Amino acid sequence: MTGTPVTGDVTESAGGRGAEVRPAPVPAAAPSSRSDASGSDSGIGSGIGSGSDDVIRTRGLTKRFRGGQLAVDGLDLSVPRGSVFGFLGPNGSGKTTTIRMLMGLIAPTSGVATVLGESMPQSVATVLPRVGALIEGPALYGFLSGRDNLARFDAADPTADPRTRRRRVEEALERVGLTAAAGKKARAYSLGMKQRLGLASALLQPRELLVLDEPTNGLDPQGMREIRTLVREVAAEGTTVFLSSHLLDEIEHVCTHAAVMSRGRLVVQGTVAELAARAQGRLVVRTPDVARAAEVLAAHRVADVVRGEDRVDGELAEAGEASLPKLCAALVEAGVRVHGFGLERGTLEDAFVALTGEGFDVAG
Ligand SMILES: Nc1ncnc2c1ncn2[C@@H]1O[C@H](COP(=O)(O)OP(=O)(O)OP(=O)(O)O)[C@@H](O)[C@H]1O
């Protein structure tokens, strides 16, 4: 529970998992045999794998829990400076465990991680003051007002000047739209308000890196939009944002880069545009002559032809995009009235399914 990087107290959990004490810094992890400074095979994007200006970098990062559960398995992650980096995966794929290792809350079983150029968890004391983190919901005192909770977070930060505390707190409240509700006790806050207060605590100081674990979990659409807008604003000011989510559309709308996790392993990472481009788009023909168009496409080895009301779509054969002019000509020659013709861009979900052979089973 880390609404702020510097608390060491037992606090009430807004996420309902009860009180938790921030663990002391843990001993150095042994480098993994899988560590590889040359970068990950799965890095396909510009800036991925180069390592020179990565805000977060892991090599062979692995966590096996005492019960034997392998939660994170040989993770090679490269988060470029200035990115809004989406850490995407279904529930249970290892996102939170990774974030907890990155923030020095738990020790890896093997492998290495650097955050802002310093090894974690060894450098936790120098790294965390440069990081705003919101993990598993904000840690709040329910009997204190929102404003007083923020003041407490600020007071727990040894680098924060007490003389300017009031101004920082008011600015952070304003920023997340909680000024009007700042005097209410935190226990009376809705989940969305608690989440915004947690974000405010992470934004009390300018940070080089903001780490948010499922920041929109449990929020209504309006709350989600507000948090996403805030993330974009923070990123525009130059803060790198690392954001975990099980929501594909969240990553597509907010992030510049993404890594996809499945069962503790990294499936792929790169820019969002590159990842989506990996998914083969479908050919879409808009026409009132649906039956005829479907026949022509099938005759030209377009697979999985699906008829809609005024459209037909299908998968291009091996020839891919090169076959488009011939297909279009064939439709016209067959008397099909072509009102629209083109490839529909693949989505991240298509990419995930193509890469893993699994559906992206999300709770929404
Ligand atoms: N303290 C723990 N002890 C044992 N197993 C754990 C522990 N924490 C997590 N796990 C297991 O590790 C796996 C990865 O969990 P993790 O919470 O990292 O996934 P996640 O992608 O963040 O999913 P969610 O969004 O549901 O939190 C899961 O199978 C989970 O049950």
Coordinates of C-alpha atoms and ligand atoms in Angstrom, one line a residue:
M1 CA 0.0 0.0 0.0
T2 CA 1.9 3.0 -1.2
G3 CA -0.1 6.1 -1.7
T4 CA 3.2 7.9 -1.4
P5 CA 6.7 6.7 -1.7
V6 CA 7.8 7.7 1.7
T7 CA 5.3 6.5 4.2
G8 CA 6.4 3.9 6.8
D9 CA 3.1 3.7 8.6
V10 CA 0.3 1.3 9.1
T11 CA -2.6 2.9 7.2
E12 CA -6.1 2.1 6.2
S13 CA -6.5 0.5 2.8
A14 CA -8.9 2.0 0.4
G15 CA -8.5 -1.2 -1.7
G16 CA -9.9 -3.3 1.1
R17 CA -6.8 -5.5 1.6
G18 CA -6.3 -4.2 5.1
A19 CA -3.4 -2.5 6.8
E20 CA 0.1 -3.0 5.5
V21 CA 3.5 -1.9 6.5
R22 CA 6.0 -0.8 3.9
P23 CA 8.8 -3.3 4.1
A24 CA 12.3 -2.3 4.8
P25 CA 14.7 -2.3 1.8
V26 CA 15.6 -5.8 0.8
P27 CA 19.0 -7.3 0.1
A28 CA 20.5 -7.3 -3.4
A29 CA 19.2 -9.8 -5.8
A30 CA 21.5 -12.2 -7.6
P31 CA 21.8 -11.5 -11.3
S32 CA 20.0 -14.0 -13.4
S33 CA 21.6 -16.3 -15.9
R34 CA 19.0 -14.9 -18.3
S35 CA 20.3 -11.3 -17.9
D36 CA 21.3 -9.9 -21.2
A37 CA 22.5 -6.4 -21.7
S38 CA 21.9 -6.6 -25.4
G39 CA 18.2 -6.1 -25.0
S40 CA 15.1 -8.1 -25.4
D41 CA 14.1 -10.1 -28.4
S42 CA 10.6 -9.0 -27.9
G43 CA 11.6 -5.3 -28.1
I44 CA 10.3 -4.1 -31.4
G45 CA 9.9 -0.4 -31.0
S46 CA 12.1 2.6 -31.4
G47 CA 14.0 3.2 -28.2
I48 CA 13.1 -0.2 -26.8
G49 CA 16.0 -2.3 -25.9
S50 CA 18.6 0.4 -26.5
G51 CA 18.8 0.9 -22.7
S52 CA 20.6 4.2 -22.9
D53 CA 17.8 6.3 -21.6
D54 CA 15.5 3.8 -20.1
V55 CA 13.7 5.0 -17.0
I56 CA 12.9 1.4 -16.0
R57 CA 15.0 -1.5 -17.2
T58 CA 14.8 -5.1 -16.1
R59 CA 16.7 -8.1 -17.2
G60 CA 15.6 -11.7 -16.3
L61 CA 13.5 -10.3 -13.5
T62 CA 11.8 -13.3 -11.8
K63 CA 9.5 -13.7 -8.8
R64 CA 8.5 -17.1 -7.4
F65 CA 6.4 -16.9 -4.2
R66 CA 7.0 -19.2 -1.3
G67 CA 4.0 -21.3 -2.3
G68 CA 5.8 -22.1 -5.6
Q69 CA 3.7 -19.6 -7.7
L70 CA 5.9 -18.3 -10.5
A71 CA 4.3 -14.8 -10.8
V72 CA 7.0 -13.1 -13.0
D73 CA 9.2 -15.2 -15.2
G74 CA 12.4 -13.7 -16.7
L75 CA 11.1 -10.3 -17.5
D76 CA 13.2 -8.0 -19.8
L77 CA 11.4 -4.6 -19.7
S78 CA 12.7 -1.3 -21.2
V79 CA 10.7 1.8 -20.5
P80 CA 12.0 4.8 -22.5
R81 CA 12.2 8.3 -20.8
G82 CA 9.2 10.5 -21.7
S83 CA 6.9 7.6 -22.6
V84 CA 3.5 6.9 -21.2
F85 CA 4.1 3.2 -20.9
G86 CA 1.2 0.8 -20.6
F87 CA 1.9 -2.4 -18.7
L88 CA -0.9 -4.6 -20.0
G89 CA -2.1 -8.0 -19.1
P90 CA -5.1 -10.0 -17.9
N91 CA -5.7 -10.3 -14.2
G92 CA -3.0 -12.5 -12.5
S93 CA -0.5 -12.0 -15.3
G94 CA 2.2 -10.6 -12.9
K95 CA 1.8 -6.8 -13.3
T96 CA 1.4 -5.9 -9.6
T97 CA 4.2 -8.3 -8.6
T98 CA 6.5 -6.6 -11.2
I99 CA 5.6 -3.1 -9.9
R100 CA 6.2 -4.2 -6.3
M101 CA 9.7 -5.4 -7.3
L102 CA 10.4 -2.2 -9.2
M103 CA 9.5 -0.1 -6.2
G104 CA 11.6 -2.2 -3.8
L105 CA 8.5 -3.5 -1.9
I106 CA 9.4 -7.2 -2.5
A107 CA 12.7 -8.8 -3.5
P108 CA 13.0 -10.6 -6.8
T109 CA 13.9 -14.3 -6.8
S110 CA 16.4 -13.6 -9.5
G111 CA 17.2 -11.0 -12.2
V112 CA 18.0 -7.3 -12.0
A113 CA 16.0 -4.1 -12.2
T114 CA 17.1 -0.4 -12.5
V115 CA 14.8 2.5 -11.9
L116 CA 16.0 6.0 -12.9
G117 CA 19.4 4.4 -13.6
E118 CA 19.8 2.9 -10.1
S119 CA 19.6 -0.7 -9.0
M120 CA 16.5 -1.7 -7.1
P121 CA 15.9 -2.6 -4.4
Q122 CA 19.4 -1.6 -3.3
S123 CA 18.9 2.1 -4.1
V124 CA 15.3 2.3 -2.8
A125 CA 16.2 5.3 -0.5
T126 CA 17.5 7.5 -3.3
V127 CA 15.2 6.4 -6.0
L128 CA 11.8 6.5 -4.4
P129 CA 11.8 10.2 -3.6
R130 CA 12.1 10.8 -7.4
V131 CA 9.1 8.5 -8.0
G132 CA 5.4 9.1 -7.5
A133 CA 3.7 5.8 -6.9
L134 CA 0.1 4.7 -6.5
I135 CA -0.1 0.9 -6.0
E136 CA -3.2 -1.1 -5.1
G137 CA -5.2 2.0 -4.2
P138 CA -4.2 4.9 -2.0
A139 CA -3.2 4.4 1.7
L140 CA -5.5 6.7 3.6
Y141 CA -6.5 7.5 7.1
G142 CA -10.3 7.4 7.0
F143 CA -10.7 9.6 10.0
L144 CA -8.7 12.5 8.4
S145 CA -10.0 14.8 5.8
G146 CA -8.6 14.6 2.3
R147 CA -6.6 17.7 2.9
D148 CA -5.1 16.4 6.1
N149 CA -4.2 13.1 4.5
L150 CA -2.3 14.9 1.9
A151 CA -0.5 17.1 4.5
R152 CA 0.5 13.8 6.3
F153 CA 1.9 12.4 3.1
D154 CA 3.8 15.6 2.5
A155 CA 5.1 15.6 6.1
A156 CA 6.4 12.1 5.7
D157 CA 8.6 13.2 2.8
P158 CA 11.9 14.3 4.3
T159 CA 12.7 16.3 1.1
A160 CA 9.5 18.4 1.4
D161 CA 9.9 21.9 2.9
P162 CA 7.2 22.3 5.6
R163 CA 7.0 26.1 5.0
T164 CA 5.5 25.4 1.5
R165 CA 3.4 22.4 2.5
R166 CA 0.1 24.2 2.4
R167 CA 0.6 25.5 -1.1
R168 CA 1.7 22.0 -2.4
V169 CA -1.4 20.4 -0.8
E170 CA -3.8 23.0 -2.2
E171 CA -2.2 22.7 -5.7
A172 CA -2.4 19.0 -5.6
L173 CA -6.1 19.1 -4.5
E174 CA -6.9 21.6 -7.3
R175 CA -5.1 19.5 -9.8
V176 CA -7.2 16.4 -9.2
G177 CA -10.4 18.3 -8.7
L178 CA -10.9 17.7 -5.0
T179 CA -10.7 21.2 -3.6
A180 CA -14.4 21.4 -2.8
A181 CA -14.4 18.0 -1.0
A182 CA -11.0 18.5 0.7
G183 CA -12.5 19.1 4.1
K184 CA -14.5 15.8 4.1
K185 CA -13.2 12.8 5.9
A186 CA -11.5 10.3 3.6
R187 CA -13.8 7.5 4.7
A188 CA -16.7 9.3 3.1
Y189 CA -15.0 9.5 -0.2
S190 CA -16.1 7.5 -3.1
L191 CA -13.7 5.0 -4.7
G192 CA -13.0 7.6 -7.5
M193 CA -12.3 10.3 -5.0
K194 CA -10.0 8.1 -3.0
Q195 CA -8.2 7.2 -6.3
R196 CA -7.9 10.9 -7.1
L197 CA -6.6 11.7 -3.6
G198 CA -4.0 9.0 -4.1
L199 CA -2.9 10.5 -7.3
A200 CA -2.7 13.9 -5.6
S201 CA -0.3 12.4 -3.1
A202 CA 1.9 11.1 -5.9
L203 CA 1.8 14.6 -7.5
L204 CA 2.8 16.6 -4.4
Q205 CA 6.3 17.0 -5.8
P206 CA 7.3 17.1 -9.4
R207 CA 8.4 13.5 -10.2
E208 CA 10.6 12.0 -12.9
L209 CA 8.5 8.9 -12.9
L210 CA 4.9 8.2 -12.0
V211 CA 4.0 4.5 -11.4
L212 CA 0.2 3.8 -11.3
D213 CA -1.1 0.3 -10.7
E214 CA -4.6 0.0 -12.4
P215 CA -5.4 3.6 -11.7
T216 CA -8.9 3.5 -13.2
N217 CA -9.9 0.2 -11.5
G218 CA -13.4 0.4 -10.1
L219 CA -14.1 3.9 -11.5
D220 CA -17.1 4.9 -13.6
P221 CA -16.5 6.1 -17.2
Q222 CA -16.4 9.8 -16.1
G223 CA -13.9 9.0 -13.4
M224 CA -11.8 7.0 -15.9
R225 CA -11.8 9.9 -18.3
E226 CA -10.6 12.3 -15.6
I227 CA -7.7 10.1 -14.5
R228 CA -6.7 9.6 -18.2
T229 CA -6.7 13.3 -18.8
L230 CA -4.6 13.8 -15.7
V231 CA -2.1 11.2 -16.9
R232 CA -1.8 12.9 -20.3
E233 CA -1.2 16.3 -18.5
V234 CA 1.5 14.9 -16.3
A235 CA 3.2 13.2 -19.3
A236 CA 3.0 16.5 -21.2
E237 CA 5.0 18.1 -18.4
G238 CA 7.8 15.6 -19.0
T239 CA 7.1 12.9 -16.4
T240 CA 7.5 9.4 -17.6
V241 CA 4.3 7.5 -16.7
F242 CA 4.3 3.7 -16.1
L243 CA 0.7 2.5 -15.9
S244 CA -0.6 -1.0 -15.5
S245 CA -4.0 -1.9 -16.8
H246 CA -6.0 -4.9 -17.9
L247 CA -8.0 -2.6 -20.2
L248 CA -6.8 -2.7 -23.8
D249 CA -8.7 0.4 -24.8
E250 CA -7.2 2.3 -21.9
I251 CA -3.7 1.5 -23.2
E252 CA -4.6 2.4 -26.8
H253 CA -6.0 5.7 -25.8
V254 CA -3.5 6.9 -23.2
C255 CA -0.2 5.3 -23.9
T256 CA 2.7 5.8 -26.4
H257 CA 4.3 2.5 -25.6
A258 CA 3.2 -0.8 -24.1
A259 CA 4.3 -4.2 -22.9
V260 CA 2.0 -7.1 -22.9
M261 CA 2.2 -9.7 -20.1
S262 CA 0.7 -13.2 -20.1
R263 CA 1.1 -15.7 -17.3
G264 CA 4.2 -13.9 -15.8
R265 CA 6.0 -13.6 -19.1
L266 CA 6.5 -10.7 -21.5
V267 CA 4.8 -11.3 -24.7
V268 CA 5.9 -8.2 -26.6
Q269 CA 6.8 -4.6 -26.1
G270 CA 7.1 -1.6 -28.4
T271 CA 5.2 1.6 -29.4
V272 CA 1.4 1.2 -29.3
A273 CA 1.3 1.9 -33.0
E274 CA 3.8 -0.8 -33.8
L275 CA 2.1 -3.3 -31.6
A276 CA -1.3 -2.7 -33.2
A277 CA 0.4 -2.9 -36.6
R278 CA 1.5 -6.4 -35.8
A279 CA -2.1 -7.5 -35.9
Q280 CA -3.1 -8.2 -39.5
G281 CA -5.9 -5.9 -40.4
R282 CA -9.1 -7.2 -42.0
L283 CA -10.2 -6.3 -45.5
V284 CA -13.5 -4.4 -45.4
V285 CA -15.7 -3.8 -48.4
R286 CA -18.7 -1.6 -48.0
T287 CA -21.3 -2.4 -50.6
P288 CA -25.1 -3.0 -51.0
D289 CA -24.2 -6.1 -53.1
V290 CA -23.1 -8.2 -50.1
A291 CA -23.7 -11.7 -51.5
R292 CA -22.0 -11.0 -54.8
A293 CA -19.0 -9.3 -53.1
A294 CA -18.6 -12.3 -50.7
E295 CA -18.5 -14.7 -53.6
V296 CA -15.9 -12.7 -55.4
L297 CA -13.7 -12.4 -52.3
A298 CA -14.0 -16.1 -51.6
A299 CA -13.0 -16.9 -55.2
H300 CA -9.9 -14.8 -54.7
R301 CA -8.8 -16.8 -51.6
V302 CA -9.9 -14.2 -49.0
A303 CA -10.4 -16.3 -45.9
D304 CA -13.0 -16.1 -43.1
V305 CA -15.4 -14.0 -45.2
V306 CA -18.1 -12.5 -43.0
R307 CA -21.2 -10.8 -44.4
G308 CA -22.7 -7.8 -42.7
E309 CA -25.7 -5.7 -43.6
D310 CA -23.9 -3.5 -46.0
R311 CA -20.4 -4.8 -45.7
V312 CA -18.3 -7.8 -46.2
D313 CA -15.0 -8.4 -44.4
G314 CA -12.3 -11.1 -44.5
E315 CA -8.7 -12.1 -43.9
L316 CA -6.3 -11.4 -46.7
A317 CA -4.3 -14.5 -47.9
E318 CA -0.5 -14.7 -47.9
A319 CA -0.2 -12.0 -50.6
G320 CA -1.5 -9.5 -48.0
E321 CA -1.7 -5.9 -49.0
A322 CA -0.2 -6.5 -52.4
S323 CA -3.4 -8.3 -53.4
L324 CA -5.6 -5.3 -52.8
P325 CA -5.6 -3.7 -56.3
K326 CA -6.4 -7.0 -57.9
L327 CA -9.2 -7.7 -55.5
C328 CA -10.7 -4.2 -56.0
A329 CA -10.6 -4.6 -59.8
A330 CA -12.3 -8.1 -59.5
L331 CA -15.1 -6.7 -57.4
V332 CA -15.8 -3.9 -59.9
E333 CA -15.6 -6.2 -62.9
A334 CA -18.1 -8.5 -61.2
G335 CA -20.6 -5.6 -61.1
V336 CA -20.3 -5.1 -57.3
R337 CA -21.0 -1.5 -56.3
V338 CA -18.0 -0.7 -54.1
H339 CA -18.8 2.1 -51.7
G340 CA -15.7 1.6 -49.5
F341 CA -12.7 -0.6 -49.7
G342 CA -9.7 -0.9 -47.4
L343 CA -7.9 -2.5 -44.5
E344 CA -9.3 -2.0 -41.0
R345 CA -6.4 -1.4 -38.6
G346 CA -5.7 -4.2 -36.2
T347 CA -6.2 -3.5 -32.5
L348 CA -4.0 -4.3 -29.5
E349 CA -6.5 -7.1 -28.7
D350 CA -6.0 -8.6 -32.2
A351 CA -2.2 -8.4 -31.6
F352 CA -2.5 -10.1 -28.2
V353 CA -4.7 -12.9 -29.6
A354 CA -2.3 -13.3 -32.6
L355 CA 0.8 -13.4 -30.3
T356 CA -0.5 -15.7 -27.6
G357 CA -3.2 -17.7 -29.4
E358 CA -5.4 -16.8 -26.4
G359 CA -8.3 -14.5 -26.0
F360 CA -7.7 -11.4 -23.9
D361 CA -10.1 -12.3 -21.2
V362 CA -10.8 -9.0 -19.4
A363 CA -13.2 -8.1 -16.7
G364 CA -13.9 -4.8 -18.3
Ligands
LIG1 N1 1.9 -12.8 -2.1 C1 1.7 -13.7 -3.0 N2 1.8 -15.0 -2.7 C2 1.6 -16.0 -3.6 N3 1.1 -15.8 -4.9 C3 0.9 -14.5 -5.2 C4 1.2 -13.4 -4.3 N4 0.9 -12.2 -5.0 C5 0.5 -12.6 -6.2 N5 0.5 -13.9 -6.4 C6 0.2 -14.7 -7.6 O1 1.0 -14.3 -8.6 C7 0.3 -14.2 -9.9 C8 0.5 -12.8 -10.4 O2 -0.3 -11.9 -9.6 P1 -0.3 -10.3 -9.8 O3 -1.1 -9.7 -8.7 O4 1.1 -9.8 -9.9 O5 -1.0 -10.2 -11.2 P2 -1.7 -8.9 -11.9 O6 -1.4 -9.0 -13.3 O7 -1.3 -7.7 -11.2 O8 -3.2 -9.2 -11.6 P3 -4.3 -8.3 -10.9 O9 -4.7 -7.3 -11.8 O10 -5.4 -9.3 -10.7 O11 -3.6 -7.9 -9.6 C9 -1.1 -14.6 -9.6 O12 -1.3 -15.9 -9.9 C10 -1.2 -14.3 -8.1 O13 -2.2 -15.2 -7.5

